[in-house]
Coordinates of C-alpha atoms in Angstrom, one line a residue:
Chain A
X1 CA 139.2 118.3 177.3
X2 CA 140.9 115.2 178.8
X3 CA 143.7 116.0 181.2
X4 CA 146.8 113.8 181.5
X5 CA 147.5 112.4 184.9
X6 CA 151.1 111.5 184.3
X7 CA 152.5 114.8 182.9
X8 CA 156.2 114.9 183.7
X9 CA 157.3 117.9 185.7
X10 CA 159.7 120.0 183.7
X11 CA 163.2 119.6 184.8
X12 CA 165.5 122.4 185.9
X13 CA 166.5 124.6 183.0
X14 CA 163.4 123.9 181.1
X15 CA 162.1 127.4 181.3
X16 CA 165.3 129.0 180.2
X17 CA 165.1 127.0 177.0
X18 CA 161.7 128.4 176.1
X19 CA 161.5 131.5 174.1
X20 CA 160.1 134.6 175.8
X21 CA 156.5 135.4 175.2
X22 CA 155.9 137.6 172.2
X23 CA 153.9 140.7 172.7
X24 CA 151.3 139.7 170.2
X25 CA 149.5 136.4 169.4
X26 CA 148.9 136.0 173.1
X27 CA 152.3 134.7 173.8
X28 CA 152.2 131.9 171.2
X29 CA 155.2 131.5 169.0
X30 CA 153.1 130.2 166.1
X31 CA 149.5 130.1 165.4
X32 CA 148.6 127.8 162.5
X33 CA 145.2 128.7 161.1
X34 CA 143.2 127.2 158.3
X35 CA 142.9 130.5 156.5
X36 CA 145.4 133.2 156.0
X37 CA 144.8 136.3 154.1
X38 CA 146.1 136.0 150.6
X39 CA 148.1 139.2 150.8
X40 CA 149.6 138.3 154.1
X41 CA 153.1 137.6 152.8
X42 CA 154.6 137.1 156.2
X43 CA 157.8 138.8 155.2
X44 CA 159.0 138.8 158.7
X45 CA 159.2 135.1 158.6
X46 CA 161.0 135.2 155.2
X47 CA 163.5 137.5 156.8
X48 CA 164.1 135.0 159.6
X49 CA 164.9 132.5 157.0
X50 CA 167.3 134.8 155.1
X51 CA 170.2 132.4 155.6
X52 CA 168.2 129.8 153.8
X53 CA 167.7 132.2 150.8
X54 CA 171.4 132.7 150.5
X55 CA 172.2 129.0 151.0
X56 CA 169.7 128.2 148.2
X57 CA 171.4 130.7 145.9
X58 CA 174.8 129.3 146.9
X59 CA 173.6 125.8 146.4
X60 CA 172.4 126.6 142.8
X61 CA 175.8 128.0 142.0
X62 CA 178.0 125.3 143.7
X63 CA 175.8 122.5 142.4
X64 CA 176.0 123.8 138.9
X65 CA 179.7 124.3 139.2
X66 CA 180.1 120.7 140.4
X67 CA 177.8 119.2 137.9
X68 CA 179.0 120.7 134.6
X69 CA 182.5 120.6 133.3
X70 CA 182.0 124.1 132.1
X71 CA 181.1 125.3 135.6
X72 CA 180.8 129.1 135.9
X73 CA 181.5 129.5 132.2
X74 CA 177.9 128.5 131.8
X75 CA 176.8 132.0 132.5
X76 CA 178.8 133.3 129.5
X77 CA 177.7 130.6 127.2
X78 CA 174.0 131.4 127.2
X79 CA 174.3 135.0 125.9
X80 CA 177.3 134.1 123.6
X81 CA 175.3 131.4 121.9
X82 CA 172.3 133.6 121.5
X83 CA 174.5 136.3 120.0
X84 CA 176.4 134.1 117.6
X85 CA 173.2 132.4 116.5
X86 CA 171.4 135.7 115.9
X87 CA 174.4 137.2 114.1
X88 CA 174.6 134.2 111.7
X89 CA 170.9 133.6 111.2
X90 CA 169.3 137.1 111.3
X91 CA 172.2 139.3 110.2
X92 CA 174.3 137.2 107.8
X93 CA 171.6 135.0 106.3
X94 CA 168.3 136.9 106.7
X95 CA 170.1 140.3 106.4
X96 CA 167.9 142.0 108.9
X97 CA 169.1 145.6 109.7
X98 CA 170.5 146.3 113.2
X99 CA 170.0 150.1 113.3
X100 CA 173.6 150.6 111.9
X101 CA 175.1 149.1 115.0
X102 CA 177.6 146.2 114.8
X103 CA 175.3 143.1 114.8
X104 CA 177.2 141.3 117.5
X105 CA 176.7 144.3 119.9
X106 CA 173.1 144.7 118.9
X107 CA 172.1 141.1 119.5
X108 CA 174.1 140.8 122.7
X109 CA 172.6 143.9 124.2
X110 CA 169.0 142.7 123.5
X111 CA 169.6 139.1 124.4
X112 CA 171.1 140.0 127.8
X113 CA 167.9 141.7 129.0
X114 CA 165.7 139.1 127.4
X115 CA 167.7 136.3 129.1
X116 CA 167.2 138.0 132.4
X117 CA 163.5 138.0 131.8
X118 CA 163.2 134.5 130.5
X119 CA 165.5 133.0 133.1
X120 CA 163.3 134.6 135.9
X121 CA 160.2 133.2 134.1
X122 CA 161.5 129.7 133.5
X123 CA 163.4 129.5 136.8
X124 CA 160.2 130.2 138.8
X125 CA 157.7 128.3 136.5
X126 CA 158.5 125.0 138.2
X127 CA 158.6 126.3 141.8
X128 CA 155.8 124.0 143.0
X129 CA 156.1 121.0 140.7
X130 CA 159.9 121.0 141.0
X131 CA 160.0 121.2 144.8
X132 CA 156.9 119.1 145.5
X133 CA 159.1 116.5 147.3
X134 CA 160.7 119.1 149.5
X135 CA 157.5 121.1 150.2
X136 CA 155.7 117.9 151.2
X137 CA 158.3 117.0 153.8
X138 CA 159.3 120.1 155.6
X139 CA 158.0 123.6 156.4
X140 CA 159.8 126.8 155.5
X141 CA 158.3 129.9 154.0
X142 CA 157.7 129.0 150.4
X143 CA 158.5 132.4 149.1
X144 CA 162.1 131.6 150.0
X145 CA 162.2 129.5 146.8
X146 CA 161.3 132.1 144.2
X147 CA 163.3 134.7 146.1
X148 CA 166.5 132.6 146.0
X149 CA 165.8 131.7 142.4
X150 CA 165.5 135.3 141.4
X151 CA 168.7 136.3 143.2
X152 CA 170.6 133.6 141.3
X153 CA 169.3 134.9 138.0
X154 CA 170.3 138.5 138.9
X155 CA 173.8 137.4 139.8
X156 CA 174.0 135.6 136.5
X157 CA 172.8 138.7 134.7
X158 CA 175.6 140.8 136.4
X159 CA 178.2 138.3 135.2
X160 CA 176.8 138.6 131.7
X161 CA 177.0 142.4 131.8
X162 CA 180.8 142.0 132.2
X163 CA 180.9 140.1 129.0
X164 CA 178.9 142.8 127.2
X165 CA 181.3 145.4 128.6
X166 CA 184.3 143.5 127.2
X167 CA 182.7 143.2 123.7
X168 CA 181.7 146.9 123.9
X169 CA 185.3 147.9 124.6
X170 CA 186.5 145.7 121.8
X171 CA 184.1 147.2 119.3
X172 CA 184.6 150.8 120.3
X173 CA 188.4 150.4 120.3
X174 CA 188.3 148.9 116.8
X175 CA 186.5 152.0 115.5
X176 CA 182.8 151.1 115.6
X177 CA 180.6 154.1 116.1
X178 CA 178.3 153.4 119.1
X179 CA 176.8 156.3 121.0
X180 CA 175.5 155.4 124.4
X181 CA 173.0 157.8 125.9
X182 CA 172.0 158.9 129.4
X183 CA 169.3 156.3 129.3
X184 CA 172.1 153.9 130.2
X185 CA 171.5 154.9 133.8
X186 CA 168.1 153.4 133.8
X187 CA 169.7 150.0 133.7
X188 CA 168.7 149.1 137.3
X189 CA 165.1 150.2 136.6
X190 CA 165.0 148.2 133.3
X191 CA 166.5 145.1 134.9
X192 CA 164.1 145.5 137.8
X193 CA 161.1 145.7 135.4
X194 CA 162.3 142.7 133.4
X195 CA 162.9 140.7 136.6
X196 CA 159.5 141.5 138.2
X197 CA 157.7 140.7 134.9
X198 CA 159.6 137.4 134.6
X199 CA 159.1 136.4 138.2
X200 CA 155.4 137.4 138.2
X201 CA 154.7 135.4 135.0
X202 CA 156.8 132.5 136.3
X203 CA 155.0 132.2 139.6
X204 CA 151.6 132.5 137.8
X205 CA 152.7 129.6 135.6
X206 CA 154.1 127.6 138.6
X207 CA 150.8 128.0 140.4
X208 CA 148.8 127.0 137.3
X209 CA 150.9 123.9 136.6
X210 CA 150.0 122.4 140.0
X211 CA 146.5 122.0 138.5
X212 CA 147.2 121.8 134.8
X213 CA 150.3 119.7 134.3
X214 CA 150.2 119.9 130.5
X215 CA 150.9 123.6 130.8
X216 CA 154.6 122.8 131.2
X217 CA 154.8 121.5 127.7
X218 CA 153.4 124.8 126.4
X219 CA 155.9 126.9 128.3
X220 CA 158.9 126.7 126.0
X221 CA 156.6 127.5 123.1
X222 CA 155.1 130.4 124.9
X223 CA 158.4 131.9 125.8
X224 CA 159.7 131.6 122.2
X225 CA 156.5 133.2 120.9
X226 CA 156.9 136.0 123.3
X227 CA 160.6 136.5 122.3
X228 CA 159.8 136.8 118.6
X229 CA 157.1 139.3 119.3
X230 CA 159.6 141.4 121.2
X231 CA 162.3 143.3 119.2
X232 CA 165.2 141.2 120.5
X233 CA 166.6 139.9 117.2
X234 CA 165.4 142.8 115.1
X235 CA 165.0 146.5 115.8
X236 CA 161.5 148.0 116.3
X237 CA 162.4 150.6 113.6
X238 CA 161.8 148.0 110.9
X239 CA 158.3 147.3 112.0
X240 CA 155.8 149.8 110.7
X241 CA 152.1 150.5 110.5
X242 CA 149.5 148.6 112.5
X243 CA 152.0 145.8 113.4
X244 CA 154.1 148.4 115.2
X245 CA 151.3 149.7 117.4
X246 CA 150.4 146.1 118.2
X247 CA 154.0 145.4 119.2
X248 CA 154.0 148.4 121.5
X249 CA 151.4 146.6 123.6
X250 CA 154.0 143.9 124.4
X251 CA 155.3 145.1 127.8
X252 CA 158.8 143.8 127.1
X253 CA 159.2 145.9 123.9
X254 CA 159.9 149.2 125.8
X255 CA 162.3 147.5 128.2
X256 CA 164.5 146.0 125.4
X257 CA 164.3 149.2 123.3
X258 CA 165.1 151.6 126.1
X259 CA 168.0 149.3 127.1
X260 CA 169.4 149.5 123.6
X261 CA 168.7 153.2 123.6
X262 CA 171.0 153.5 126.6
X263 CA 173.8 151.2 125.5
X264 CA 173.8 151.7 121.7
X265 CA 171.9 154.9 121.3
X266 CA 169.4 153.4 118.9
X267 CA 165.7 152.9 119.5
X268 CA 162.4 154.1 118.3
X269 CA 160.1 153.1 121.1
X270 CA 159.1 156.2 123.1
X271 CA 160.6 155.8 126.5
X272 CA 157.4 157.0 128.1
X273 CA 156.0 153.5 127.3
X274 CA 158.1 152.2 130.2
X275 CA 155.4 153.3 132.6
X276 CA 153.2 150.8 130.9
X277 CA 155.8 148.1 131.2
X278 CA 156.2 148.9 134.9
X279 CA 152.5 148.9 135.6
X280 CA 152.2 145.6 133.7
X281 CA 155.1 144.0 135.6
X282 CA 153.6 145.1 138.9
X283 CA 150.1 143.7 138.1
X284 CA 151.6 140.4 137.0
X285 CA 153.6 140.1 140.2
X286 CA 150.5 141.0 142.2
X287 CA 148.4 138.3 140.6
X288 CA 151.3 135.9 140.8
X289 CA 151.7 136.4 144.5
X290 CA 148.0 135.9 145.2
X291 CA 147.9 132.7 143.1
X292 CA 151.1 131.6 144.8
X293 CA 149.6 132.1 148.3
X294 CA 146.5 130.2 147.2
X295 CA 148.4 127.3 145.8
X296 CA 150.8 127.3 148.8
X297 CA 147.8 126.7 151.0
X298 CA 146.1 124.0 149.0
X299 CA 148.8 122.3 147.0
X300 CA 149.7 119.7 149.6
X301 CA 146.1 118.6 150.1
X302 CA 146.1 116.1 147.2
X303 CA 146.5 112.5 148.0
Chain B
X1 CA 137.0 128.1 171.7
X2 CA 138.4 125.9 174.4
X3 CA 140.4 127.6 177.0
X4 CA 144.1 126.9 176.6
X5 CA 146.1 126.1 179.8
X6 CA 149.1 128.4 180.3
X7 CA 151.6 125.6 180.4
X8 CA 150.6 124.2 177.0
X9 CA 153.2 123.6 174.3
X10 CA 150.8 122.6 171.6
X11 CA 147.1 123.3 171.6
X12 CA 144.9 122.0 168.8
X13 CA 141.5 123.5 168.7
X14 CA 138.7 121.9 166.7
X15 CA 141.3 120.8 164.2
X16 CA 140.1 119.2 161.0
X17 CA 142.0 118.2 157.9
X18 CA 140.6 117.0 154.6
X19 CA 142.4 115.8 151.6
X20 CA 141.2 115.9 148.0
X21 CA 140.9 112.4 146.5
X22 CA 143.4 112.1 143.7
X23 CA 141.2 111.0 140.8
X24 CA 139.2 114.2 141.3
X25 CA 142.1 116.6 140.9
X26 CA 142.2 118.3 137.6
X27 CA 145.3 117.0 136.1
X28 CA 145.3 119.0 132.9
X29 CA 143.5 121.8 131.1
X30 CA 141.6 119.2 129.1
X31 CA 140.4 117.3 132.2
X32 CA 139.4 120.5 133.9
X33 CA 137.2 121.4 131.0
X34 CA 135.6 118.0 131.0
X35 CA 135.0 118.1 134.7
X36 CA 133.6 121.6 134.6
X37 CA 131.0 120.3 132.1
X38 CA 130.1 117.4 134.4
X39 CA 130.0 119.7 137.4
X40 CA 131.1 117.0 139.8
X41 CA 131.9 118.2 143.3
X42 CA 135.3 117.4 144.6
X43 CA 135.5 114.4 146.8
X44 CA 137.2 114.9 150.1
X45 CA 138.5 112.5 152.7
X46 CA 138.4 113.9 156.3
X47 CA 141.5 112.6 158.0
X48 CA 141.1 114.6 161.2
X49 CA 137.7 115.5 162.6
X50 CA 137.4 118.5 164.9
X51 CA 140.2 117.4 167.2
X52 CA 140.9 119.1 170.5
X53 CA 144.2 118.2 172.0
X54 CA 146.5 120.0 174.4
X55 CA 150.1 118.9 175.0
X56 CA 151.7 120.4 178.0
X57 CA 155.2 121.6 178.3
X58 CA 157.7 118.9 179.2
X59 CA 155.3 116.1 178.4
X60 CA 156.1 113.1 176.2
X61 CA 153.0 112.1 174.3
X62 CA 152.6 109.0 172.2
X63 CA 150.1 108.9 169.4
X64 CA 148.8 105.4 168.6
X65 CA 146.1 104.1 166.4
X66 CA 145.6 102.0 163.3
X67 CA 147.0 103.0 159.9
X68 CA 145.0 105.8 158.5
X69 CA 143.8 107.0 161.9
X70 CA 145.4 110.4 161.4
X71 CA 148.5 110.2 163.6
X72 CA 151.0 111.2 160.9
X73 CA 148.7 113.9 159.5
X74 CA 148.5 115.4 163.0
X75 CA 152.3 115.5 163.3
X76 CA 152.6 117.0 159.8
X77 CA 150.0 119.7 160.7
X78 CA 151.9 120.6 163.8
X79 CA 155.1 120.7 161.7
X80 CA 153.2 123.0 159.2
X81 CA 153.7 120.8 156.2
X82 CA 150.0 120.8 155.8
X83 CA 147.6 123.6 156.7
X84 CA 144.5 122.8 158.7
X85 CA 141.2 122.7 156.8
X86 CA 139.4 124.0 159.9
X87 CA 140.5 125.0 163.4
X88 CA 143.8 126.2 164.8
X89 CA 147.0 124.9 166.3
X90 CA 148.9 127.0 168.7
X91 CA 152.5 126.1 169.1
X92 CA 154.7 127.5 171.8
X93 CA 158.4 127.3 171.1
X94 CA 160.6 126.0 168.3
X95 CA 159.7 122.7 166.6
X96 CA 162.0 120.1 165.2
X97 CA 160.3 117.7 162.9
X98 CA 161.9 114.3 162.8
X99 CA 159.4 113.3 160.1
X100 CA 161.2 113.1 156.8
X101 CA 164.9 113.2 157.6
X102 CA 167.2 114.9 155.2
X103 CA 164.5 116.5 153.0
X104 CA 166.5 119.0 150.9
X105 CA 169.8 117.2 151.0
X106 CA 171.8 117.8 147.8
X107 CA 173.8 114.9 146.4
X108 CA 176.6 117.1 145.0
X109 CA 177.3 119.0 148.2
X110 CA 179.5 117.6 151.0
X111 CA 178.4 116.5 154.4
X112 CA 179.4 119.8 155.9
X113 CA 177.6 121.8 153.2
X114 CA 174.5 119.7 153.6
X115 CA 174.5 120.3 157.3
X116 CA 174.3 124.0 156.7
X117 CA 171.6 123.6 154.0
X118 CA 169.4 121.2 156.0
X119 CA 170.0 123.2 159.2
X120 CA 168.7 126.3 157.5
X121 CA 165.7 124.5 156.1
X122 CA 164.9 123.6 159.7
X123 CA 165.1 127.3 160.5
X124 CA 168.5 127.4 162.2
X125 CA 170.7 130.4 161.3
X126 CA 174.0 129.7 159.7
X127 CA 176.0 131.0 162.6
X128 CA 174.3 128.6 165.0
X129 CA 174.8 125.7 162.7
X130 CA 178.5 126.5 162.6
X131 CA 178.6 126.6 166.4
X132 CA 177.0 123.1 166.5
X133 CA 178.9 121.7 163.5
X134 CA 181.3 119.6 165.5
X135 CA 178.6 118.1 167.7
X136 CA 176.5 117.3 164.6
X137 CA 179.3 115.6 162.8
X138 CA 180.5 113.8 166.0
X139 CA 176.9 112.5 166.6
X140 CA 176.3 111.3 163.0
X141 CA 179.8 110.0 162.2
X142 CA 180.9 108.3 165.4
X143 CA 183.2 105.8 163.8
X144 CA 186.6 107.2 162.8
X145 CA 186.4 105.8 159.3
X146 CA 183.1 107.6 158.9
X147 CA 184.3 111.0 160.1
X148 CA 186.5 111.4 157.0
X149 CA 183.3 111.1 154.9
X150 CA 181.9 114.4 156.2
X151 CA 184.0 116.2 153.6
X152 CA 182.8 114.2 150.6
X153 CA 179.7 114.7 148.5
X154 CA 176.5 113.1 149.8
X155 CA 176.1 110.9 146.7
X156 CA 178.8 108.7 148.2
X157 CA 176.7 108.1 151.4
X158 CA 174.6 105.1 152.0
X159 CA 170.9 105.6 152.8
X160 CA 171.6 104.8 156.4
X161 CA 174.3 107.4 156.6
X162 CA 172.1 110.1 155.1
X163 CA 169.4 109.3 157.7
X164 CA 172.0 109.4 160.5
X165 CA 173.1 112.8 159.3
X166 CA 169.5 114.0 159.0
X167 CA 168.7 112.9 162.5
X168 CA 171.8 114.4 163.9
X169 CA 171.1 117.8 162.3
X170 CA 167.4 117.8 163.4
X171 CA 168.2 116.9 167.0
X172 CA 170.9 119.6 167.3
X173 CA 168.5 122.4 166.4
X174 CA 167.7 122.5 170.2
X175 CA 164.0 122.4 169.7
X176 CA 161.5 123.1 172.4
X177 CA 159.2 120.6 170.8
X178 CA 160.3 117.4 169.1
X179 CA 158.0 115.7 166.7
X180 CA 159.0 112.1 165.9
X181 CA 157.4 109.9 163.3
X182 CA 158.6 106.4 163.1
X183 CA 162.0 107.4 161.9
X184 CA 163.8 105.8 164.7
X185 CA 164.5 102.9 162.5
X186 CA 167.7 104.9 161.7
X187 CA 171.0 103.1 161.3
X188 CA 172.2 100.1 163.2
X189 CA 171.2 99.0 166.6
X190 CA 174.0 100.9 168.3
X191 CA 173.0 104.1 166.5
X192 CA 169.3 103.6 167.4
X193 CA 170.3 103.1 171.0
X194 CA 172.2 106.4 170.8
X195 CA 169.1 108.1 169.3
X196 CA 167.0 106.9 172.2
X197 CA 169.5 108.1 174.8
X198 CA 169.6 111.5 173.1
X199 CA 165.8 111.6 173.1
X200 CA 165.7 110.7 176.7
X201 CA 168.1 113.5 177.5
X202 CA 165.8 115.9 175.7
X203 CA 162.9 114.5 177.7
X204 CA 164.8 115.0 181.0
X205 CA 165.7 118.6 180.0
X206 CA 162.0 119.4 180.1
X207 CA 161.3 119.6 176.4
X208 CA 158.1 118.4 174.8
X209 CA 157.9 115.4 172.6
X210 CA 155.1 114.1 170.5
X211 CA 155.7 110.8 168.7
X212 CA 153.9 108.3 166.6
X213 CA 154.6 104.6 167.1
X214 CA 153.1 101.2 166.5
X215 CA 155.7 99.7 168.8
X216 CA 153.9 99.3 172.2
X217 CA 157.0 98.5 174.2
X218 CA 158.6 101.8 173.0
X219 CA 155.4 103.7 173.8
X220 CA 155.3 102.2 177.3
X221 CA 159.0 103.0 177.8
X222 CA 159.0 106.6 176.5
X223 CA 155.6 108.1 176.9
X224 CA 153.9 109.3 180.1
X225 CA 150.7 110.0 178.2
X226 CA 149.2 108.3 175.2
X227 CA 146.5 109.5 172.8
X228 CA 144.7 106.8 170.8
X229 CA 143.5 108.1 167.5
X230 CA 140.7 106.3 165.7
X231 CA 139.3 107.5 162.4
X232 CA 140.4 111.0 162.9
X233 CA 139.1 111.5 166.4
X234 CA 140.5 110.9 169.9
X235 CA 139.2 107.5 171.1
X236 CA 141.1 107.6 174.4
X237 CA 143.6 110.0 176.1
X238 CA 145.3 109.3 179.4
X239 CA 148.1 107.5 181.2
X240 CA 150.1 105.3 178.8
X241 CA 149.4 102.1 180.7
X242 CA 145.6 102.5 180.5
X243 CA 145.5 103.6 176.9
X244 CA 147.9 100.9 175.6
X245 CA 146.0 98.3 177.6
X246 CA 142.7 99.3 176.0
X247 CA 144.2 99.6 172.6
X248 CA 145.7 96.1 172.7
X249 CA 142.6 94.5 173.9
X250 CA 140.5 96.2 171.3
X251 CA 143.0 95.1 168.6
X252 CA 142.8 91.6 169.9
X253 CA 139.1 91.6 169.6
X254 CA 138.9 93.1 166.1
X255 CA 142.2 92.8 164.4
X256 CA 145.5 91.3 165.1
X257 CA 148.0 93.8 166.4
X258 CA 149.8 95.5 163.5

């Protein structure tokens, strides 16, 4: 190896500016290798960049606030539009039953959970293609992006829950008979399953779109298809026979149904099915992360 | 594996980097199916070929070479934008890449807000950014009429102003290692001179600098050691005077100087 003959001698104070030698990696701060194990998430590094996660979340909110006239009202508009639309189309026009619950409450409850899932899915589906410019210019742990994205969606979900609570109060005070059940307390679990499933599917799609750009055009269609095969705008109780057993294979069905069982006291999907949803969500996330790590490694190698 | 000296700041060992040629990349499901049928292997360009290079602490090293010789790829690999195809890079200390200034700037956020955002992208914690905030703003917006701008959204900034801000943030991360691509064409002459002074300060404080340049006077002025890259390998490595001399005479023979 050639040795330099004109190396400058470090000035005073040089050593104090250098970090202390770490106990592992032979004192090297960073070792950049060609290969890294696909399951090595390097969460320690993500933790060091935690400020960036929160700044990304904050950026999404502030930028949305500055861009749209409606600002934070945007969070309410999404579930409200879905509710009004469903009430008019499915209840008033198509006259679908809502398990004897006020249609507005029925649709709002279902949509809220569905919106959490689909927001997590859509929000992460463009992680690579949407951030190609940034990823190609500067290094930071890429997992920061889906993490920040997901936190944004969760905050948005919590805001939307307040709207649901207000509607709930209004309807119970005006005499509607709604009987919430103890399943209501599974909300954190249900939200978590919906989130994990959405994030997992989203990052699988984001990884695939780096290779197959035309997949993006299919995405909206796929999500709509998934929604109509999930009892969001109709109760599972009106589906019978073979179709019903097919629908129970949809991992989002138990999540939505159990959520309505908690809030409204109506559902026919056996809650035990949630184990299946949880297992499905975990597998999707697992596959998603492996694909993500793979793409993260190779994605910038295209000229 | 080559033995790494103790005082090394960056050590590349048998470092290779290949890129996939674009027309070979499967752009869609349809193309992937077509290509799978044809069974064409992917075509790769090897930009760096089993490079061994050690940069010592406190050194300022210039990378020179013709376009496409791998200089910028090497910097990007050290900055971790790309991952090596083979080999390893060991980096000792924090790295500030002055490669693509202001990546991640958001047009709707103010100057202050973008300082926090970009500073975090470069790995600085928010608390440290706030500590350095005044210095960053003072360095980027030195004229009094500019200082008022720090509180307005970035979309009102000129390209030059954004670059100045990006440079100022990156330089204030207090890096142990500074990687500089030819971004020093930032702002007007006065600002460029200021950047140079700042980089010289960093040099004097014993930090390590690796920079890419085609500007031989700059290389002669700033670098103690120069590495001449040619087609992804080291053609020559040594004292700046010798390497620059050899590089120029070779350029005179084969091509006009770029």
